[in-house]
């Protein structure tokens, strides 16, 4: 399986994602944002970082790039897309996912490990390896993780477990840490699954999220 | 012709702005006790080429809607538009 990792000026988790994909025995292909997505690709990751230095709002300028425009067209056909941190911000700004990520309630950048709860009442290829209401641990590192929406929204795929956690409360609506589109192939999350992969890391729960690509392409 | 359009983007009423809260709190701690409320906004001063001012205003409004402002949390106003070169 071949996964594209889209790189923007300011991406900084691209190689972490690549290493994680290779750890699963798949191949990672780095795609510069001005290029189109190659035809032989099975899925795509929008990695974390600070694309365009977060100018205007995090993710807004990146979503006009040719690579993301390509992804918008592919998403309609069921192509699996995983947006991590800045990648989730890009997906929300592009309209592939609802809402917008605003500054943390605390006005502070938070970096640490958080506990999350999986919700399997909605279709999502990236949570197939988990049980409903399973608790997992993943690292987060963001200043703009407060998910807000103007519509009533109840189908949350990944939630921060009962708050307050130690030093962490970003103020996200419904404790949203990750959301999926209604067809289950586009998933955005603020925590970093690629930083919870190898045995020496404090958690390996991230592997199960990345394995979601195999379910999506198997469909 | 060339025109300058000033666009102000502000928070929607009721959307928490942590930066404004932090600034207000800090101002009060250094003695500005009478400061009750502060709202942060972003101003974009843009210059455009076009044939009429109306055409440029329409383009600037479209740009603000598509790029500068996310209606979930923000609103924008065109503060000023003036011809700077005929």
mmCIF file of C-alpha atoms in Angstrom:
data_model
loop_
_atom_site.group_PDB
_atom_site.id
_atom_site.type_symbol
_atom_site.label_atom_id
_atom_site.label_comp_id
_atom_site.label_asym_id
_atom_site.label_seq_id
_atom_site.Cartn_x
_atom_site.Cartn_y
_atom_site.Cartn_z
ATOM 1 C CA UNK A 1 0.000 0.000 0.000
ATOM 2 C CA UNK A 2 1.256 3.486 -0.846
ATOM 3 C CA UNK A 3 0.301 6.522 1.240
ATOM 4 C CA UNK A 4 0.922 10.097 0.085
ATOM 5 C CA UNK A 5 2.142 12.575 2.695
ATOM 6 C CA UNK A 6 1.386 16.105 1.570
ATOM 7 C CA UNK A 7 4.063 18.626 2.485
ATOM 8 C CA UNK A 8 3.476 22.365 2.800
ATOM 9 C CA UNK A 9 5.876 25.157 3.657
ATOM 10 C CA UNK A 10 5.807 24.853 7.455
ATOM 11 C CA UNK A 11 4.907 21.144 7.744
ATOM 12 C CA UNK A 12 7.005 19.554 10.490
ATOM 13 C CA UNK A 13 5.465 16.130 11.172
ATOM 14 C CA UNK A 14 5.797 14.856 7.610
ATOM 15 C CA UNK A 15 8.775 12.563 8.206
ATOM 16 C CA UNK A 16 7.301 11.250 11.471
ATOM 17 C CA UNK A 17 4.243 10.200 9.457
ATOM 18 C CA UNK A 18 6.475 8.626 6.820
ATOM 19 C CA UNK A 19 8.381 6.604 9.429
ATOM 20 C CA UNK A 20 5.108 5.439 10.977
ATOM 21 C CA UNK A 21 3.725 4.361 7.584
ATOM 22 C CA UNK A 22 6.936 2.471 6.785
ATOM 23 C CA UNK A 23 6.758 0.811 10.221
ATOM 24 C CA UNK A 24 3.452 -0.689 9.097
ATOM 25 C CA UNK A 25 5.195 -2.170 6.056
ATOM 26 C CA UNK A 26 3.668 0.309 3.626
ATOM 27 C CA UNK A 27 5.405 2.829 1.447
ATOM 28 C CA UNK A 28 5.257 6.583 2.000
ATOM 29 C CA UNK A 29 5.414 9.013 -0.892
ATOM 30 C CA UNK A 30 6.050 12.664 -0.080
ATOM 31 C CA UNK A 31 4.031 15.015 -2.286
ATOM 32 C CA UNK A 32 4.782 18.757 -2.432
ATOM 33 C CA UNK A 33 1.623 20.854 -2.112
ATOM 34 C CA UNK A 34 1.968 22.387 -5.590
ATOM 35 C CA UNK A 35 1.906 18.942 -7.215
ATOM 36 C CA UNK A 36 -1.102 16.764 -7.922
ATOM 37 C CA UNK A 37 -1.731 13.428 -6.191
ATOM 38 C CA UNK A 38 -0.240 10.537 -8.180
ATOM 39 C CA UNK A 39 -2.719 7.981 -9.544
ATOM 40 C CA UNK A 40 -1.186 4.936 -7.806
ATOM 41 C CA UNK A 41 -1.754 6.286 -4.287
ATOM 42 C CA UNK A 42 -4.082 4.418 -1.867
ATOM 43 C CA UNK A 43 -4.556 7.163 0.732
ATOM 44 C CA UNK A 44 -3.217 10.519 1.918
ATOM 45 C CA UNK A 45 -2.039 12.122 5.135
ATOM 46 C CA UNK A 46 -2.092 15.860 5.762
ATOM 47 C CA UNK A 47 0.592 16.065 8.473
ATOM 48 C CA UNK A 48 0.965 18.418 11.401
ATOM 49 C CA UNK A 49 2.953 21.611 11.503
ATOM 50 C CA UNK A 50 2.327 25.264 10.773
ATOM 51 C CA UNK A 51 1.549 25.521 7.069
ATOM 52 C CA UNK A 52 2.162 29.058 5.810
ATOM 53 C CA UNK A 53 3.046 30.047 9.374
ATOM 54 C CA UNK A 54 -0.643 29.833 10.336
ATOM 55 C CA UNK A 55 -1.203 33.119 8.443
ATOM 56 C CA UNK A 56 -4.830 34.387 8.632
ATOM 57 C CA UNK A 57 -6.053 31.176 10.365
ATOM 58 C CA UNK A 58 -4.322 27.805 10.706
ATOM 59 C CA UNK A 59 -4.882 25.762 7.562
ATOM 60 C CA UNK A 60 -6.727 28.336 5.471
ATOM 61 C CA UNK A 61 -4.012 29.076 2.894
ATOM 62 C CA UNK A 62 -2.977 25.422 2.556
ATOM 63 C CA UNK A 63 -6.431 24.358 1.437
ATOM 64 C CA UNK A 64 -6.134 26.330 -1.805
ATOM 65 C CA UNK A 65 -3.117 24.278 -2.912
ATOM 66 C CA UNK A 66 -3.332 21.988 -5.989
ATOM 67 C CA UNK A 67 -2.700 18.876 -3.858
ATOM 68 C CA UNK A 68 -5.617 19.640 -1.514
ATOM 69 C CA UNK A 69 -7.858 20.571 -4.448
ATOM 70 C CA UNK A 70 -7.054 17.106 -5.843
ATOM 71 C CA UNK A 71 -7.906 15.525 -2.480
ATOM 72 C CA UNK A 72 -11.286 17.304 -2.401
ATOM 73 C CA UNK A 73 -12.213 15.634 -5.693
ATOM 74 C CA UNK A 74 -10.886 12.249 -4.584
ATOM 75 C CA UNK A 75 -12.672 12.415 -1.201
ATOM 76 C CA UNK A 76 -16.048 12.319 -2.948
ATOM 77 C CA UNK A 77 -15.045 8.956 -4.482
ATOM 78 C CA UNK A 78 -14.239 7.451 -1.051
ATOM 79 C CA UNK A 79 -10.470 8.057 -1.104
ATOM 80 C CA UNK A 80 -9.150 7.816 2.502
ATOM 81 C CA UNK A 81 -7.655 11.018 3.934
ATOM 82 C CA UNK A 82 -6.198 11.455 7.410
ATOM 83 C CA UNK A 83 -5.566 14.992 8.677
ATOM 84 C CA UNK A 84 -3.388 15.255 11.767
ATOM 85 C CA UNK A 85 -3.264 18.473 13.818
ATOM 86 C CA UNK A 86 -2.581 21.141 11.172
ATOM 87 C CA UNK A 87 -3.969 18.569 8.734
ATOM 88 C CA UNK A 88 -7.288 18.591 10.603
ATOM 89 C CA UNK A 89 -7.283 22.400 10.509
ATOM 90 C CA UNK A 90 -6.768 22.228 6.723
ATOM 91 C CA UNK A 91 -9.613 19.703 6.328
ATOM 92 C CA UNK A 92 -11.998 21.928 8.317
ATOM 93 C CA UNK A 93 -11.047 25.062 6.375
ATOM 94 C CA UNK A 94 -11.467 23.183 3.081
ATOM 95 C CA UNK A 95 -15.002 22.117 3.993
ATOM 96 C CA UNK A 96 -14.167 18.392 3.852
ATOM 97 C CA UNK A 97 -14.906 18.367 7.593
ATOM 98 C CA UNK A 98 -17.311 20.661 9.446
ATOM 99 C CA UNK A 99 -16.342 23.434 11.866
ATOM 100 C CA UNK A 100 -13.174 25.394 12.464
ATOM 101 C CA UNK A 101 -10.245 25.125 14.897
ATOM 102 C CA UNK A 102 -9.817 28.222 17.040
ATOM 103 C CA UNK A 103 -7.298 29.197 19.698
ATOM 104 C CA UNK A 104 -7.245 27.074 22.868
ATOM 105 C CA UNK A 105 -9.439 28.461 25.637
ATOM 106 C CA UNK A 106 -6.327 28.905 27.782
ATOM 107 C CA UNK A 107 -4.614 30.980 25.044
ATOM 108 C CA UNK A 108 -1.651 28.659 25.589
ATOM 109 C CA UNK A 109 0.059 26.101 23.409
ATOM 110 C CA UNK A 110 -0.342 22.689 25.045
ATOM 111 C CA UNK A 111 2.080 19.815 24.550
ATOM 112 C CA UNK A 112 1.553 16.511 26.374
ATOM 113 C CA UNK A 113 -0.247 13.196 26.412
ATOM 114 C CA UNK A 114 -4.039 13.084 26.737
ATOM 115 C CA UNK A 115 -6.626 10.382 27.247
ATOM 116 C CA UNK A 116 -9.218 10.038 24.518
ATOM 117 C CA UNK A 117 -12.462 8.120 24.060
ATOM 118 C CA UNK A 118 -13.406 6.395 20.818
ATOM 119 C CA UNK A 119 -17.006 6.691 19.622
ATOM 120 C CA UNK A 120 -17.997 4.067 17.074
ATOM 121 C CA UNK A 121 -21.598 5.107 16.612
ATOM 122 C CA UNK A 122 -20.537 6.849 13.398
ATOM 123 C CA UNK A 123 -18.908 5.316 10.348
ATOM 124 C CA UNK A 124 -15.175 5.901 10.360
ATOM 125 C CA UNK A 125 -12.539 3.727 8.690
ATOM 126 C CA UNK A 126 -9.840 5.012 11.021
ATOM 127 C CA UNK A 127 -11.409 3.685 14.233
ATOM 128 C CA UNK A 128 -12.066 0.145 12.961
ATOM 129 C CA UNK A 129 -9.328 -1.331 15.171
ATOM 130 C CA UNK A 130 -10.940 -0.005 18.368
ATOM 131 C CA UNK A 131 -13.916 -0.940 20.501
ATOM 132 C CA UNK A 132 -16.734 1.508 21.180
ATOM 133 C CA UNK A 133 -15.881 3.801 24.124
ATOM 134 C CA UNK A 134 -12.332 2.422 24.278
ATOM 135 C CA UNK A 135 -9.896 4.748 26.052
ATOM 136 C CA UNK A 136 -6.644 5.469 24.272
ATOM 137 C CA UNK A 137 -3.634 7.709 24.888
ATOM 138 C CA UNK A 138 -2.074 9.975 22.302
ATOM 139 C CA UNK A 139 0.209 13.007 22.410
ATOM 140 C CA UNK A 140 -1.179 16.451 21.540
ATOM 141 C CA UNK A 141 0.740 19.612 20.652
ATOM 142 C CA UNK A 142 -1.347 22.559 19.567
ATOM 143 C CA UNK A 143 -2.313 26.148 20.243
ATOM 144 C CA UNK A 144 -5.390 26.117 17.999
ATOM 145 C CA UNK A 145 -7.361 23.006 18.922
ATOM 146 C CA UNK A 146 -10.689 24.431 20.077
ATOM 147 C CA UNK A 147 -13.166 22.990 17.586
ATOM 148 C CA UNK A 148 -16.194 25.202 17.017
ATOM 149 C CA UNK A 149 -19.192 24.793 14.775
ATOM 150 C CA UNK A 150 -22.232 26.885 13.972
ATOM 151 C CA UNK A 151 -24.397 23.803 13.379
ATOM 152 C CA UNK A 152 -25.785 21.281 15.786
ATOM 153 C CA UNK A 153 -23.348 18.394 15.633
ATOM 154 C CA UNK A 154 -23.464 15.215 17.674
ATOM 155 C CA UNK A 155 -21.525 12.544 15.783
ATOM 156 C CA UNK A 156 -18.087 12.859 17.355
ATOM 157 C CA UNK A 157 -15.575 10.133 16.484
ATOM 158 C CA UNK A 158 -12.842 10.979 18.970
ATOM 159 C CA UNK A 159 -13.328 12.906 22.223
ATOM 160 C CA UNK A 160 -11.019 14.121 24.933
ATOM 161 C CA UNK A 161 -11.946 12.007 27.964
ATOM 162 C CA UNK A 162 -13.761 13.684 30.818
ATOM 163 C CA UNK A 163 -12.135 17.016 31.422
ATOM 164 C CA UNK A 164 -10.267 18.523 33.120
ATOM 165 C CA UNK A 165 -7.165 16.482 32.404
ATOM 166 C CA UNK A 166 -3.896 17.561 33.900
ATOM 167 C CA UNK A 167 -3.209 21.107 32.615
ATOM 168 C CA UNK A 168 -5.329 20.463 29.548
ATOM 169 C CA UNK A 169 -8.618 22.014 28.523
ATOM 170 C CA UNK A 170 -8.662 23.489 25.049
ATOM 171 C CA UNK A 171 -12.380 24.312 25.251
ATOM 172 C CA UNK A 172 -13.355 22.210 22.233
ATOM 173 C CA UNK A 173 -17.111 21.919 21.606
ATOM 174 C CA UNK A 174 -18.392 18.481 22.751
ATOM 175 C CA UNK A 175 -14.742 17.732 23.730
ATOM 176 C CA UNK A 176 -14.025 17.068 20.073
ATOM 177 C CA UNK A 177 -10.514 15.747 19.424
ATOM 178 C CA UNK A 178 -11.312 14.221 16.037
ATOM 179 C CA UNK A 179 -14.195 14.115 13.588
ATOM 180 C CA UNK A 180 -14.992 12.088 10.509
ATOM 181 C CA UNK A 181 -17.081 12.876 7.454
ATOM 182 C CA UNK A 182 -20.385 11.027 7.072
ATOM 183 C CA UNK A 183 -18.948 8.521 4.588
ATOM 184 C CA UNK A 184 -16.127 7.576 6.974
ATOM 185 C CA UNK A 185 -13.192 8.139 4.628
ATOM 186 C CA UNK A 186 -12.036 11.591 5.777
ATOM 187 C CA UNK A 187 -10.851 11.769 9.371
ATOM 188 C CA UNK A 188 -9.214 14.732 11.105
ATOM 189 C CA UNK A 189 -7.793 14.676 14.608
ATOM 190 C CA UNK A 190 -5.748 17.082 16.703
ATOM 191 C CA UNK A 191 -3.712 14.404 18.582
ATOM 192 C CA UNK A 192 -0.694 12.848 16.853
ATOM 193 C CA UNK A 193 -1.080 9.105 16.096
ATOM 194 C CA UNK A 194 2.301 9.103 14.305
ATOM 195 C CA UNK A 195 3.939 9.893 17.663
ATOM 196 C CA UNK A 196 2.453 6.788 19.275
ATOM 197 C CA UNK A 197 3.789 3.990 17.098
ATOM 198 C CA UNK A 198 7.122 2.503 18.234
ATOM 199 C CA UNK A 199 7.599 0.416 21.415
ATOM 200 C CA UNK A 200 9.851 3.081 22.992
ATOM 201 C CA UNK A 201 7.056 5.656 22.756
ATOM 202 C CA UNK A 202 4.719 6.121 25.716
ATOM 203 C CA UNK A 203 1.766 4.738 23.757
ATOM 204 C CA UNK A 204 1.315 2.657 20.616
ATOM 205 C CA UNK A 205 -2.361 3.463 20.110
ATOM 206 C CA UNK A 206 -1.518 5.560 17.068
ATOM 207 C CA UNK A 207 -0.770 2.451 14.989
ATOM 208 C CA UNK A 208 -4.418 1.406 15.139
ATOM 209 C CA UNK A 209 -5.554 4.741 13.712
ATOM 210 C CA UNK A 210 -3.045 4.569 10.854
ATOM 211 C CA UNK A 211 -4.147 0.986 10.127
ATOM 212 C CA UNK A 212 -7.497 2.493 9.143
ATOM 213 C CA UNK A 213 -6.082 3.043 5.669
ATOM 214 C CA UNK A 214 -6.172 -0.719 5.091
ATOM 215 C CA UNK A 215 -9.909 -0.845 5.891
ATOM 216 C CA UNK A 216 -10.667 2.120 3.681
ATOM 217 C CA UNK A 217 -8.865 0.707 0.674
ATOM 218 C CA UNK A 218 -10.263 -2.787 1.247
ATOM 219 C CA UNK A 219 -13.799 -1.502 0.845
ATOM 220 C CA UNK B 1 -7.329 52.392 -12.090
ATOM 221 C CA UNK B 2 -6.025 51.316 -8.705
ATOM 222 C CA UNK B 3 -7.989 51.316 -5.446
ATOM 223 C CA UNK B 4 -7.263 50.613 -1.792
ATOM 224 C CA UNK B 5 -9.785 48.623 0.216
ATOM 225 C CA UNK B 6 -9.512 48.254 3.991
ATOM 226 C CA UNK B 7 -11.117 45.120 5.408
ATOM 227 C CA UNK B 8 -11.656 44.574 9.127
ATOM 228 C CA UNK B 9 -12.216 41.021 10.427
ATOM 229 C CA UNK B 10 -13.665 40.673 13.924
ATOM 230 C CA UNK B 11 -15.006 37.924 16.152
ATOM 231 C CA UNK B 12 -18.678 37.080 16.018
ATOM 232 C CA UNK B 13 -20.501 38.137 19.142
ATOM 233 C CA UNK B 14 -20.383 35.427 21.782
ATOM 234 C CA UNK B 15 -17.303 33.599 20.413
ATOM 235 C CA UNK B 16 -14.660 33.470 23.127
ATOM 236 C CA UNK B 17 -11.432 35.210 22.173
ATOM 237 C CA UNK B 18 -8.712 34.000 24.583
ATOM 238 C CA UNK B 19 -6.244 36.652 23.373
ATOM 239 C CA UNK B 20 -8.606 39.525 24.159
ATOM 240 C CA UNK B 21 -9.301 38.035 27.591
ATOM 241 C CA UNK B 22 -5.573 37.662 28.285
ATOM 242 C CA UNK B 23 -4.838 41.264 27.238
ATOM 243 C CA UNK B 24 -7.725 42.630 29.330
ATOM 244 C CA UNK B 25 -6.577 40.643 32.346
ATOM 245 C CA UNK B 26 -2.960 41.777 31.968
ATOM 246 C CA UNK B 27 -3.986 45.423 31.529
ATOM 247 C CA UNK B 28 -5.952 45.274 34.759
ATOM 248 C CA UNK B 29 -3.057 43.716 36.664
ATOM 249 C CA UNK B 30 -0.776 46.629 35.714
ATOM 250 C CA UNK B 31 -3.262 49.240 36.868
ATOM 251 C CA UNK B 32 -5.731 49.888 34.043
ATOM 252 C CA UNK B 33 -8.632 48.975 36.313
ATOM 253 C CA UNK B 34 -11.225 50.899 34.320
ATOM 254 C CA UNK B 35 -10.612 48.836 31.154
ATOM 255 C CA UNK B 36 -13.777 46.795 30.946
ATOM 256 C CA UNK B 37 -13.715 45.191 27.515
ATOM 257 C CA UNK B 38 -11.283 44.798 24.641
ATOM 258 C CA UNK B 39 -11.916 43.207 21.257
ATOM 259 C CA UNK B 40 -9.170 42.090 18.946
ATOM 260 C CA UNK B 41 -9.566 42.290 15.173
ATOM 261 C CA UNK B 42 -7.429 42.026 12.071
ATOM 262 C CA UNK B 43 -7.162 44.797 9.492
ATOM 263 C CA UNK B 44 -6.169 44.009 5.902
ATOM 264 C CA UNK B 45 -5.197 46.956 3.699
ATOM 265 C CA UNK B 46 -5.490 45.709 0.122
ATOM 266 C CA UNK B 47 -4.686 47.321 -3.217
ATOM 267 C CA UNK B 48 -6.438 46.256 -6.403
ATOM 268 C CA UNK B 49 -6.342 46.968 -10.130
ATOM 269 C CA UNK B 50 -9.660 47.244 -11.960
ATOM 270 C CA UNK B 51 -11.881 49.336 -14.192
ATOM 271 C CA UNK B 52 -14.360 50.678 -11.608
ATOM 272 C CA UNK B 53 -14.417 51.083 -7.831
ATOM 273 C CA UNK B 54 -17.603 48.968 -7.660
ATOM 274 C CA UNK B 55 -15.877 46.087 -9.452
ATOM 275 C CA UNK B 56 -12.939 46.250 -7.025
ATOM 276 C CA UNK B 57 -15.268 46.394 -4.011
ATOM 277 C CA UNK B 58 -17.060 43.260 -5.235
ATOM 278 C CA UNK B 59 -13.732 41.448 -5.671
ATOM 279 C CA UNK B 60 -12.538 42.531 -2.224
ATOM 280 C CA UNK B 61 -15.785 41.302 -0.656
ATOM 281 C CA UNK B 62 -15.452 37.950 -2.433
ATOM 282 C CA UNK B 63 -11.823 37.663 -1.242
ATOM 283 C CA UNK B 64 -12.827 38.438 2.354
ATOM 284 C CA UNK B 65 -15.588 35.812 2.249
ATOM 285 C CA UNK B 66 -13.432 33.081 0.709
ATOM 286 C CA UNK B 67 -10.085 33.687 2.413
ATOM 287 C CA UNK B 68 -9.938 36.247 5.199
ATOM 288 C CA UNK B 69 -13.013 35.391 7.226
ATOM 289 C CA UNK B 70 -14.453 32.105 8.512
ATOM 290 C CA UNK B 71 -18.148 32.789 9.182
ATOM 291 C CA UNK B 72 -18.289 30.187 11.977
ATOM 292 C CA UNK B 73 -16.261 32.486 14.227
ATOM 293 C CA UNK B 74 -15.740 35.746 12.345
ATOM 294 C CA UNK B 75 -17.426 38.582 10.486
ATOM 295 C CA UNK B 76 -15.942 41.243 8.224
ATOM 296 C CA UNK B 77 -16.667 44.794 7.242
ATOM 297 C CA UNK B 78 -15.277 46.850 4.374
ATOM 298 C CA UNK B 79 -14.116 49.902 6.308
ATOM 299 C CA UNK B 80 -12.888 52.091 3.490
ATOM 300 C CA UNK B 81 -12.428 51.898 -0.268
ATOM 301 C CA UNK B 82 -10.743 54.701 -2.163
ATOM 302 C CA UNK B 83 -9.258 55.284 -5.605
ATOM 303 C CA UNK B 84 -5.518 55.815 -5.308
ATOM 304 C CA UNK B 85 -4.619 55.959 -9.012
ATOM 305 C CA UNK B 86 -6.868 56.754 -11.968
#
